[in-house]
XYZ file of C-alpha atoms in Angstrom:
158
model
C 51.966 68.661 89.388
C 52.833 66.530 92.620
C 56.316 66.094 93.939
C 56.349 62.568 92.878
C 55.603 63.255 89.368
C 58.151 66.119 89.238
C 60.705 64.459 91.157
C 60.903 60.750 89.892
C 62.785 58.493 92.140
C 63.185 54.918 91.890
C 64.600 52.267 94.772
C 66.199 48.793 93.857
C 67.265 46.644 97.011
C 69.573 44.013 95.739
C 70.269 42.947 99.320
C 67.701 40.231 100.740
C 65.466 40.688 102.540
C 65.306 44.399 101.618
C 66.825 46.258 104.575
C 65.095 49.500 104.171
C 61.322 50.821 103.587
C 61.595 51.653 99.818
C 58.802 54.295 100.358
C 60.794 56.175 103.050
C 63.944 56.269 101.092
C 61.758 57.893 98.234
C 59.997 60.344 100.446
C 63.484 61.570 101.769
C 65.077 61.663 98.105
C 61.918 63.678 96.918
C 62.139 65.905 99.950
C 65.813 66.601 99.393
C 65.327 67.260 95.498
C 62.427 69.741 96.300
C 64.733 72.005 98.205
C 67.266 72.218 95.387
C 66.791 74.558 92.469
C 66.039 72.029 89.874
C 63.014 71.728 87.341
C 62.508 68.141 88.116
C 64.494 65.043 88.603
C 64.689 61.358 87.680
C 67.038 59.631 89.913
C 67.884 55.764 90.170
C 68.951 54.520 93.790
C 70.318 51.076 93.937
C 71.114 49.424 97.345
C 73.612 47.093 97.475
C 76.271 45.102 99.685
C 80.072 46.180 99.944
C 81.110 43.235 96.954
C 78.702 44.703 94.354
C 79.705 48.482 95.253
C 83.529 47.317 95.209
C 83.060 45.838 91.634
C 81.375 49.184 90.596
C 84.118 51.235 92.005
C 87.088 49.192 90.529
C 84.981 49.285 86.756
C 84.059 52.782 86.939
C 86.780 54.644 89.167
C 89.736 52.147 89.092
C 89.459 51.810 92.819
C 88.742 48.190 93.821
C 87.799 48.576 97.306
C 84.035 49.188 98.729
C 82.826 52.922 99.128
C 79.490 54.228 100.522
C 78.191 56.012 97.569
C 78.686 56.256 93.866
C 76.706 58.664 91.659
C 76.500 58.568 87.852
C 75.096 61.783 86.231
C 72.865 61.178 83.073
C 74.866 63.581 81.307
C 78.545 64.098 81.357
C 78.086 67.797 81.227
C 77.644 69.518 84.494
C 73.882 70.424 85.056
C 73.008 74.059 84.583
C 71.386 75.701 87.732
C 67.605 74.522 87.836
C 68.207 71.995 85.223
C 66.856 68.402 86.041
C 68.837 66.186 88.407
C 69.144 62.969 86.412
C 71.161 59.753 87.029
C 72.047 56.596 88.950
C 73.097 56.424 92.665
C 74.718 53.077 93.668
C 74.700 52.537 97.916
C 76.402 50.072 99.807
C 74.228 49.602 102.970
C 76.869 47.756 104.989
C 79.483 50.694 104.549
C 77.167 53.593 105.188
C 75.664 51.967 108.473
C 79.395 51.132 109.540
C 80.413 54.657 108.617
C 77.248 56.075 110.927
C 77.525 53.154 113.797
C 77.254 55.938 116.496
C 74.514 58.134 115.121
C 70.948 58.498 116.727
C 69.020 58.147 113.400
C 67.448 55.009 112.211
C 69.254 53.051 109.655
C 67.113 54.398 106.595
C 67.957 58.086 107.432
C 71.388 56.829 107.854
C 71.718 55.542 104.394
C 69.458 58.486 103.110
C 72.719 60.578 104.167
C 74.755 59.037 101.433
C 71.872 59.243 99.029
C 71.793 62.887 99.508
C 75.540 63.151 99.018
C 74.713 61.109 95.779
C 71.804 63.642 94.781
C 74.072 66.635 95.483
C 76.911 65.088 93.111
C 74.274 64.565 90.213
C 73.040 68.297 90.980
C 76.735 69.625 90.137
C 78.087 69.980 93.757
C 81.534 68.414 93.941
C 84.198 67.801 96.866
C 86.686 65.928 94.876
C 88.785 69.060 94.380
C 88.630 70.188 98.107
C 88.665 73.771 99.174
C 85.559 75.903 99.035
C 83.545 73.641 96.766
C 83.963 70.803 99.518
C 83.071 73.290 102.102
C 79.782 74.363 100.045
C 79.037 70.670 99.331
C 79.099 69.704 102.953
C 77.314 72.881 104.166
C 74.489 72.034 101.448
C 74.479 68.067 102.424
C 74.282 68.796 106.370
C 71.480 71.508 106.001
C 69.334 69.289 103.637
C 69.630 66.255 105.743
C 68.399 68.364 108.984
C 65.849 69.718 106.958
C 64.611 66.490 105.339
C 64.660 64.998 108.711
C 63.412 67.965 110.430
C 60.166 67.458 107.956
C 59.891 63.904 108.703
C 59.363 64.705 112.191
C 57.083 67.323 112.098
C 54.783 64.998 109.559
C 54.640 62.483 112.590
C 53.915 64.509 115.078
C 50.268 65.383 113.333
């Protein structure tokens, strides 16, 4: 079974013209998922603008402002370790790019950082309560981000 079969990822870009190569975002997401203890995944990623994510944020979380990323797990129960990662991730491209304006990575990689944040939420990681859980999620997020981008760099050298 290939990574594409085991880790299904779709990308829909509501911004026109589409600002990022969908294939690249899928590759990043699949690579990150392959480093989690998940039996598989079905993740749907939607790239939107600030107005759209502000509506989602208001409708689902009661906050009326734009945010960088929202994640919606398919199940309300926290996933068991090793279970599949399933759900939807909505990302505001303008907010993500503004928040990472000083980064050296290309725009698709910068937006992937927030997609990764959403993937970790779908996998059961949480930072909302602060403390040890927030530190654990942040460490995992940074380690996976570096690992995925490092793998991409190694692939490009060959």
